[in-house]
Short mmCIF file of C-alpha atoms and ligand atoms in Angstrom, two decimals:
data_model
loop_
_atom_site.label_atom_id
_atom_site.label_comp_id
_atom_site.label_asym_id
_atom_site.label_seq_id
_atom_site.Cartn_x
_atom_site.Cartn_y
_atom_site.Cartn_z
CA MET A 288 11.42 21.72 31.74
CA PHE A 289 8.83 23.76 29.50
CA ASN A 290 8.83 21.54 26.24
CA ILE A 291 8.01 23.62 23.12
CA PHE A 292 7.52 20.87 20.83
CA ARG A 293 5.19 19.30 23.32
CA ARG A 294 3.44 22.28 23.76
CA PHE A 295 2.50 22.85 20.00
CA GLY A 296 2.91 19.12 18.71
CA ARG A 297 4.39 18.36 15.28
CA LYS A 298 3.03 19.90 12.38
CA HIS A 299 4.69 18.16 9.62
CA PHE A 300 4.33 14.63 8.73
CA LEU A 301 6.74 13.02 6.08
CA GLY A 302 6.03 9.48 4.25
CA VAL A 303 8.44 7.57 2.36
CA ASP A 304 7.21 4.99 0.10
CA PHE A 305 10.03 2.45 -1.01
CA GLY A 306 8.56 0.97 -4.14
CA THR A 307 10.40 -1.46 -6.45
CA SER A 308 10.75 1.09 -9.43
CA SER A 309 10.73 4.35 -7.34
CA ILE A 310 10.56 6.40 -4.24
CA LYS A 311 7.69 8.50 -3.67
CA VAL A 312 7.59 11.21 -0.60
CA ALA A 313 5.00 13.30 0.44
CA GLU A 314 5.00 16.07 3.50
CA LEU A 315 1.89 17.01 4.98
CA SER A 316 1.27 19.42 7.46
CA ILE A 317 -1.97 20.19 9.96
CA ARG A 318 -3.43 23.63 9.05
CA ASN A 319 -6.84 24.92 10.73
CA GLN A 320 -6.96 21.08 11.92
CA LYS A 321 -6.85 19.75 8.14
CA PRO A 322 -4.17 17.95 6.39
CA CYS A 323 -2.48 20.06 3.82
CA LEU A 324 0.16 19.12 0.97
CA GLU A 325 3.12 20.71 1.92
CA ASN A 326 5.67 19.16 -0.53
CA TYR A 327 6.15 15.86 -2.53
CA SER A 328 8.35 14.27 -4.77
CA TRP A 329 9.42 10.94 -6.54
CA ALA A 330 12.21 9.29 -8.14
CA CYS A 331 12.45 6.39 -10.41
CA PHE A 332 15.37 3.99 -10.29
CA ASN A 333 17.05 2.99 -13.33
CA VAL A 334 15.22 -0.43 -13.70
CA VAL A 335 15.41 -2.19 -16.81
CA SER A 336 13.65 -4.73 -18.64
CA SER A 337 16.00 -7.45 -18.21
CA ASP A 338 14.73 -10.58 -16.43
CA GLN A 339 17.89 -10.83 -14.25
CA LYS A 340 17.20 -9.10 -10.82
CA ALA A 341 19.22 -6.32 -10.06
CA ASP A 342 21.44 -7.13 -7.20
CA GLU A 343 19.78 -6.20 -3.67
CA ILE A 344 22.73 -4.24 -2.66
CA THR A 345 22.85 -2.12 -6.22
CA ARG A 346 19.32 -1.76 -5.70
CA ASP A 347 19.86 -0.30 -2.17
CA GLU A 348 22.35 1.86 -3.12
CA LEU A 349 19.95 3.09 -6.05
CA MET A 350 17.29 3.87 -3.78
CA LYS A 351 19.84 5.73 -1.40
CA ILE A 352 20.90 7.87 -4.26
CA SER A 353 17.28 8.79 -5.23
CA LEU A 354 16.37 9.40 -1.92
CA GLU A 355 18.88 11.74 -1.25
CA LYS A 356 17.99 13.81 -4.54
CA ILE A 357 14.65 13.88 -3.30
CA ILE A 358 15.54 15.20 0.15
CA LYS A 359 17.91 17.66 -1.22
CA LYS A 360 15.03 19.06 -3.43
CA MET A 361 12.05 18.90 -1.21
CA LYS A 362 14.43 20.16 2.20
CA PRO A 363 11.44 18.53 4.36
CA VAL A 364 10.63 20.36 7.69
CA SER A 365 10.02 17.42 9.60
CA GLY A 366 13.34 15.28 10.97
CA SER A 367 11.57 12.10 10.92
CA ALA A 368 9.33 10.01 8.55
CA TYR A 369 6.85 7.11 8.29
CA ILE A 370 8.11 4.18 5.78
CA SER A 371 6.48 1.64 3.95
CA VAL A 372 7.61 -1.92 3.49
CA PRO A 373 6.24 -3.68 0.32
CA ALA A 374 3.16 -5.67 1.07
CA TYR A 375 4.81 -8.72 -0.94
CA THR A 376 7.60 -8.89 1.86
CA GLY A 377 4.71 -9.26 4.49
CA LEU A 378 1.81 -10.94 5.68
CA ILE A 379 -1.75 -9.76 6.68
CA THR A 380 -4.07 -12.67 7.31
CA ILE A 381 -7.15 -13.20 9.68
CA PHE A 382 -8.16 -16.44 11.35
CA GLU A 383 -10.70 -17.66 14.14
CA LEU A 384 -10.26 -18.92 17.45
CA PRO A 385 -12.44 -20.16 19.94
CA TYR A 386 -13.61 -17.52 22.32
CA MET A 387 -11.37 -17.76 25.64
CA GLU A 388 -9.72 -15.68 28.28
CA LYS A 389 -7.12 -12.87 27.54
CA ASN A 390 -4.34 -14.58 28.97
CA GLU A 391 -5.03 -17.97 27.27
CA LEU A 392 -6.08 -16.50 23.96
CA GLU A 393 -2.37 -14.80 23.80
CA GLN A 394 -0.76 -18.13 23.91
CA ALA A 395 -3.38 -19.30 21.45
CA ILE A 396 -2.57 -16.69 18.92
CA LYS A 397 1.11 -17.01 19.35
CA PHE A 398 0.99 -21.03 18.71
CA GLU A 399 -1.61 -20.48 15.77
CA ALA A 400 0.45 -17.38 14.22
CA HIS A 401 3.49 -19.76 13.41
CA LYS A 402 1.42 -21.98 10.87
CA TYR A 403 0.89 -18.59 8.99
CA ILE A 404 4.46 -17.03 9.01
CA PRO A 405 6.99 -19.09 6.84
CA ALA A 406 9.96 -17.78 8.84
CA SER A 407 11.40 -18.20 12.38
CA GLU A 408 10.40 -15.89 15.37
CA GLU A 409 13.50 -13.83 15.32
CA GLU A 410 13.39 -13.07 11.73
CA VAL A 411 9.85 -11.34 11.83
CA ILE A 412 8.12 -8.77 13.66
CA ALA A 413 4.42 -9.63 14.44
CA SER A 414 1.49 -8.12 15.86
CA TRP A 415 -1.94 -9.09 16.21
CA ASP A 416 -5.27 -7.29 16.96
CA ILE A 417 -8.59 -9.04 17.99
CA ILE A 418 -11.31 -7.84 15.59
CA LYS A 419 -14.37 -6.81 17.39
CA SER A 420 -17.12 -9.26 17.17
CA GLU A 421 -20.12 -10.72 18.74
CA ALA A 422 -18.26 -12.74 21.06
CA ASP A 423 -16.80 -9.81 22.74
CA ASN A 424 -19.39 -9.81 25.41
CA SER A 425 -19.82 -13.54 25.73
CA PRO A 426 -18.43 -15.59 28.35
CA ALA A 427 -15.47 -18.12 27.80
CA GLY A 428 -16.68 -21.55 26.51
CA SER A 429 -19.72 -20.26 24.73
CA GLY A 430 -18.92 -21.51 21.29
CA LYS A 431 -18.51 -18.29 19.91
CA ARG A 432 -15.18 -17.55 18.00
CA VAL A 433 -13.04 -14.41 17.85
CA LYS A 434 -11.21 -13.16 14.75
CA ILE A 435 -7.66 -12.11 14.99
CA LEU A 436 -5.96 -10.12 12.39
CA LEU A 437 -2.40 -11.19 12.23
CA VAL A 438 0.37 -9.06 10.42
CA ALA A 439 3.99 -10.04 10.08
CA ALA A 440 6.88 -8.20 8.64
CA MET A 441 10.42 -9.40 7.93
CA LYS A 442 12.90 -7.40 10.29
CA GLU A 443 15.64 -7.68 7.54
CA GLU A 444 13.52 -5.66 5.20
CA ILE A 445 12.72 -2.95 7.57
CA SER A 446 16.32 -2.50 8.58
CA ARG A 447 17.19 -2.20 4.94
CA TYR A 448 15.05 0.92 4.52
CA GLU A 449 15.78 2.16 8.29
CA LYS A 450 19.70 1.92 6.72
CA ILE A 451 18.88 4.03 3.62
CA MET A 452 16.87 6.59 6.01
CA LYS A 453 19.96 6.81 8.37
CA ALA A 454 22.06 7.82 5.24
CA VAL A 455 19.73 10.68 4.49
CA LYS A 456 19.63 11.82 8.23
CA ILE A 457 16.04 11.17 8.70
CA ASN A 458 14.86 9.26 11.77
CA VAL A 459 12.28 6.44 11.09
CA ARG A 460 9.37 6.95 13.50
CA ALA A 461 7.37 3.90 12.39
CA ALA A 462 7.29 1.48 9.43
CA GLU A 463 4.33 -0.39 8.38
CA LEU A 464 3.15 -2.68 5.33
CA GLU A 465 2.18 -0.28 2.72
CA THR A 466 -1.22 -2.17 2.89
CA PHE A 467 -2.18 -0.18 5.82
CA SER A 468 -0.91 3.27 4.17
CA ILE A 469 -3.13 2.54 1.02
CA VAL A 470 -6.32 1.90 2.98
CA ARG A 471 -5.72 4.93 5.13
CA SER A 472 -5.39 7.54 2.49
CA LEU A 473 -8.10 5.65 -0.08
CA ILE A 474 -10.81 4.68 2.24
CA GLY A 475 -10.18 6.54 5.69
CA ASP A 476 -13.40 6.61 7.76
CA ASP A 477 -15.59 5.22 5.13
CA ALA A 478 -18.09 2.64 6.67
CA GLY A 479 -18.67 0.95 3.12
CA THR A 480 -16.84 -2.31 1.77
CA TYR A 481 -14.30 -1.72 -1.10
CA LEU A 482 -11.52 -3.95 -3.05
CA ILE A 483 -8.76 -2.03 -3.67
CA ILE A 484 -6.38 -3.29 -6.37
CA ASP A 485 -2.67 -1.68 -6.11
CA ILE A 486 -0.81 -2.45 -8.89
CA GLY A 487 3.00 -1.33 -8.81
CA PHE A 488 5.83 -2.54 -10.92
CA ARG A 489 6.47 -5.81 -9.71
CA ALA A 490 3.62 -6.71 -7.72
CA CYS A 491 -0.07 -6.59 -7.13
CA ASN A 492 -1.74 -6.29 -3.72
CA VAL A 493 -5.67 -6.99 -3.75
CA ILE A 494 -7.17 -5.62 -0.55
CA LEU A 495 -10.95 -6.13 0.88
CA VAL A 496 -11.87 -3.61 3.22
CA GLU A 497 -14.93 -3.39 5.65
CA LYS A 498 -15.81 -0.58 7.58
CA GLY A 499 -12.28 0.50 7.32
CA VAL A 500 -10.91 -2.69 8.70
CA ILE A 501 -8.82 -4.93 6.20
CA LYS A 502 -10.53 -8.17 6.04
CA ILE A 503 -8.46 -9.98 3.06
CA SER A 504 -4.98 -8.85 1.46
CA ARG A 505 -3.36 -10.98 -1.30
CA ASN A 506 -0.35 -10.56 -2.95
CA ILE A 507 -0.11 -11.23 -6.47
CA ASP A 508 3.42 -11.95 -8.25
CA THR A 509 2.68 -9.45 -11.31
CA GLY A 510 2.58 -5.92 -11.82
CA GLY A 511 3.30 -3.29 -14.37
CA ASN A 512 6.41 -4.55 -15.70
CA ASP A 513 4.72 -7.86 -16.55
CA ILE A 514 1.96 -5.94 -18.31
CA THR A 515 5.18 -3.99 -20.59
CA LYS A 516 6.48 -7.42 -21.25
CA SER A 517 2.75 -8.15 -22.68
CA VAL A 518 2.91 -5.03 -24.79
CA ALA A 519 6.50 -5.89 -25.87
CA GLU A 520 5.66 -9.16 -26.89
CA SER A 521 2.35 -8.54 -28.87
CA PHE A 522 3.62 -5.64 -30.64
CA ASN A 523 7.36 -7.09 -31.08
CA VAL A 524 9.03 -3.88 -29.83
CA SER A 525 11.46 -3.27 -26.90
CA TRP A 526 10.79 -2.94 -23.54
CA GLU A 527 11.40 0.71 -23.61
CA LYS A 528 8.95 1.20 -26.43
CA ALA A 529 6.32 -0.73 -24.92
CA GLU A 530 6.83 0.93 -21.59
CA ASP A 531 5.84 4.27 -23.65
CA MET A 532 3.06 2.85 -25.44
CA LYS A 533 1.36 1.50 -22.43
CA LYS A 534 1.72 5.08 -21.06
CA GLN A 535 -0.02 6.96 -24.18
CA GLN A 536 -3.46 7.68 -24.47
CA LYS A 537 -4.49 4.62 -26.75
CA ASP A 538 -6.59 1.98 -24.91
CA LEU A 539 -4.37 -1.09 -25.55
CA ILE A 540 -6.51 -3.14 -23.14
CA ASN A 541 -10.21 -2.83 -24.51
CA SER A 542 -9.44 -2.12 -28.08
CA LYS A 543 -9.93 -5.26 -30.18
CA GLU A 544 -7.53 -4.06 -33.06
CA SER A 545 -4.68 -3.99 -30.63
CA GLY A 546 -5.03 -7.81 -29.92
CA VAL A 547 -2.87 -7.65 -26.75
CA VAL A 548 -3.44 -10.16 -24.16
CA ILE A 549 -2.21 -9.05 -20.65
CA TYR A 550 -1.77 -12.26 -18.67
CA SER A 551 -1.31 -9.99 -15.60
CA LEU A 552 -4.50 -8.70 -15.82
CA GLU A 553 -5.99 -12.08 -16.27
CA LEU A 554 -4.37 -13.07 -13.03
CA ILE A 555 -5.47 -10.50 -11.20
CA ILE A 556 -9.21 -10.87 -12.38
CA ASP A 557 -8.91 -14.62 -11.23
CA GLU A 558 -7.83 -13.57 -7.90
CA ILE A 559 -10.55 -11.23 -7.38
CA ARG A 560 -12.98 -13.84 -8.52
CA ARG A 561 -12.07 -16.21 -6.02
CA ILE A 562 -12.29 -13.51 -3.42
CA LEU A 563 -15.85 -12.56 -4.33
CA GLU A 564 -16.91 -16.46 -4.64
CA SER A 565 -15.63 -17.23 -1.33
CA ARG A 566 -17.34 -14.38 0.29
CA LYS A 567 -20.43 -15.78 -1.46
CA SER A 568 -20.12 -19.21 -0.15
CA GLU A 569 -19.38 -17.87 3.27
CA ASN A 570 -22.63 -16.19 2.89
CA SER A 571 -21.32 -12.86 4.12
CA SER A 572 -24.23 -10.57 5.33
CA SER A 573 -22.64 -7.83 3.85
CA GLY A 574 -21.60 -9.19 0.78
CA LYS A 575 -22.05 -6.25 -1.38
CA ILE A 576 -18.90 -4.65 -2.66
CA ASP A 577 -19.78 -1.03 -2.94
CA GLY A 578 -16.76 -0.32 -5.34
CA ILE A 579 -13.07 -1.25 -6.67
CA ILE A 580 -10.51 1.31 -6.20
CA ILE A 581 -7.31 1.02 -8.53
CA SER A 582 -3.89 2.24 -6.96
CA GLY A 583 -0.33 2.20 -7.95
CA GLY A 584 1.05 3.54 -10.91
CA SER A 585 -0.33 1.16 -13.24
CA ALA A 586 -3.80 2.22 -12.30
CA ASN A 587 -3.37 5.12 -14.99
CA MET A 588 -3.15 2.81 -17.88
CA LYS A 589 -5.87 3.86 -20.32
CA GLY A 590 -8.84 1.80 -20.28
CA LEU A 591 -8.20 -0.15 -17.14
CA ALA A 592 -10.79 0.90 -14.84
CA GLY A 593 -13.22 0.12 -17.47
CA TYR A 594 -11.81 -3.45 -18.10
CA ILE A 595 -12.18 -4.18 -14.48
CA SER A 596 -15.81 -2.68 -14.35
CA ASN A 597 -17.08 -4.48 -17.44
CA THR A 598 -15.15 -7.84 -16.28
CA LEU A 599 -16.38 -8.01 -12.65
CA GLY A 600 -19.74 -6.17 -12.93
CA ILE A 601 -18.74 -3.74 -10.18
CA ARG A 602 -17.94 0.16 -10.68
CA ALA A 603 -14.01 0.28 -10.57
CA VAL A 604 -12.36 4.05 -10.27
CA ILE A 605 -9.19 5.25 -9.76
CA GLY A 606 -7.99 5.86 -6.49
CA ASN A 607 -7.53 9.50 -5.31
CA PRO A 608 -5.45 10.03 -1.83
CA TRP A 609 -5.73 13.68 -2.25
CA LYS A 610 -9.51 13.65 -1.70
CA LYS A 611 -9.32 15.04 1.94
CA ILE A 612 -6.08 16.97 1.57
CA VAL A 613 -5.86 20.44 1.29
CA PHE A 614 -3.45 21.73 -1.66
CA ASP A 615 -2.75 24.93 -3.84
CA GLU A 616 -5.30 24.93 -6.74
CA LYS A 617 -2.28 25.57 -8.95
CA LEU A 618 -1.16 21.95 -8.01
CA LYS A 619 -4.40 20.24 -9.14
CA SER A 620 -3.72 18.97 -12.43
CA LYS A 621 -0.13 17.88 -11.42
CA ILE A 622 -1.24 15.73 -8.72
CA GLU A 623 -4.39 14.25 -9.92
CA LYS A 624 -2.37 12.52 -12.44
CA LEU A 625 0.23 11.33 -9.82
CA GLY A 626 -2.57 10.47 -7.55
CA PRO A 627 -2.81 6.57 -7.41
CA SER A 628 1.03 6.52 -7.37
CA PHE A 629 1.01 8.49 -4.28
CA SER A 630 -1.50 6.48 -2.22
CA VAL A 631 1.11 4.89 0.06
CA ALA A 632 3.30 8.06 0.65
CA VAL A 633 0.04 10.15 1.73
CA GLY A 634 -1.24 7.29 3.82
CA LEU A 635 1.99 7.30 5.67
CA ALA A 636 2.01 10.87 6.08
CA LEU A 637 -1.57 10.60 7.35
CA ARG A 638 -0.68 8.23 9.98
CA GLY A 639 1.55 10.86 11.45
CA ILE A 640 -1.58 13.36 11.58
CA GLU A 641 -3.73 10.64 13.07
CA GLU A 642 -1.06 10.01 15.95
CA GLN A 643 -0.75 13.68 16.46
CA LYS A 644 -4.32 14.09 16.65
CA SER A 645 -4.95 11.44 19.14
CA LYS A 646 -2.30 12.65 21.54
N1 ATP B 712 0.08 6.21 -17.43
C1 ATP B 712 0.51 5.09 -17.09
N2 ATP B 712 -0.11 4.01 -17.63
C2 ATP B 712 0.39 2.51 -17.42
N3 ATP B 712 1.23 2.22 -16.56
C3 ATP B 712 2.00 2.95 -16.17
C4 ATP B 712 1.51 4.51 -16.17
N4 ATP B 712 2.13 5.22 -15.11
C5 ATP B 712 3.20 4.76 -14.59
N5 ATP B 712 2.78 2.97 -14.88
C6 ATP B 712 3.38 1.87 -14.26
O1 ATP B 712 3.49 1.83 -12.94
C7 ATP B 712 4.61 1.12 -12.86
C8 ATP B 712 5.17 1.70 -11.39
O2 ATP B 712 4.10 1.71 -10.43
P1 ATP B 712 4.51 2.04 -8.78
O3 ATP B 712 5.33 3.21 -9.04
O4 ATP B 712 3.02 1.88 -8.00
O5 ATP B 712 5.51 0.79 -8.55
P2 ATP B 712 6.29 0.54 -7.18
O6 ATP B 712 5.75 1.30 -6.29
O7 ATP B 712 7.57 1.19 -7.71
O8 ATP B 712 6.55 -0.88 -7.26
P3 ATP B 712 5.82 -2.26 -6.57
O9 ATP B 712 4.59 -1.55 -5.91
O10 ATP B 712 5.72 -2.96 -7.24
O11 ATP B 712 6.88 -2.19 -5.32
C9 ATP B 712 5.27 0.79 -13.55
O12 ATP B 712 5.18 -0.76 -14.21
C10 ATP B 712 5.01 1.90 -15.06
O13 ATP B 712 5.09 1.45 -16.06
MG1 MG B 713 4.37 0.45 -4.92
#
């Protein structure tokens, strides 16, 4: 039967980023072969300062209500979406194995993967890729080693978000760890070596990318909420007041008189130093880092990029997921500010475009 959708292909692509404190949604289309921003929206949940974690069921309910509002407002053209799973609920790691024949290798990977995944086989969805290496053309037993990129996500976590999508009557085309979405929107096919620091509400994801391939992905259990708490403690103000102060134009990080010590930033910097040191000791041929890209809502904090640049001696910039997207000029100032918060949602929608193009 003649299939109109097949002939013309999908033209709209929806990305839904389920964050700890908010949901961000972006819809892109392809026009004249270029990705265009059709629509975007976001909603914050009512997260409060208290240390006691909101009951997960309540949180899912909040997410559902927020997403319903967004969808009602956006009226997306697309009936299906790409969704993200938080980086800290999954795992991305690289390990090495001796070079061997393909079917043997598959067995060896399965065996090795168990050492890295702290859950049973039934609880996770795992996949792996062989990273291209010099061993590609070597015979088995030649002493060469292959590098395997292992990715795992909790089934339970994915099904939580699938349920929420079902409630808003949008199909899920694919789910991925947000790390991949961020890399797609902020780096794409750039051949350089970059460190991405994504600082959200709850967590921080540090990602090392070489020639578009993820080489390291570390999750640090600290984020924007901890920054707010540090500000609240330093100034002896409420969480809400500290949240406001943090978003103002005053540089609380670098100004001596503010006297704020932000432990989260120290933890993040320490982890990055460890990554840089281990690269040095591995004597990585392409050891140089071309730049640091900051992403997530906290990237907008005044003075953060300067602080990271000065502390690590590598230029840090705020990530811009819109750089390859065509959009209405009138939106420029609005979406530029939102940029680092939308790197996941845009990266998800871009996956749709990539899949469509490769058909
Ligand atoms: N202008 C700003 N200055 C400083 N911090 C900001 C600013 N705007 C937002 N934030 C902070 O960004 C954080 C939210 O970031 P984001 O929306 O990326 O998190 P999330 O995706 O909900 O959480 P996570 O990624 O941890 O699951 C909050 O802590 C918020 O206070
Ligand atoms: Mg996030």
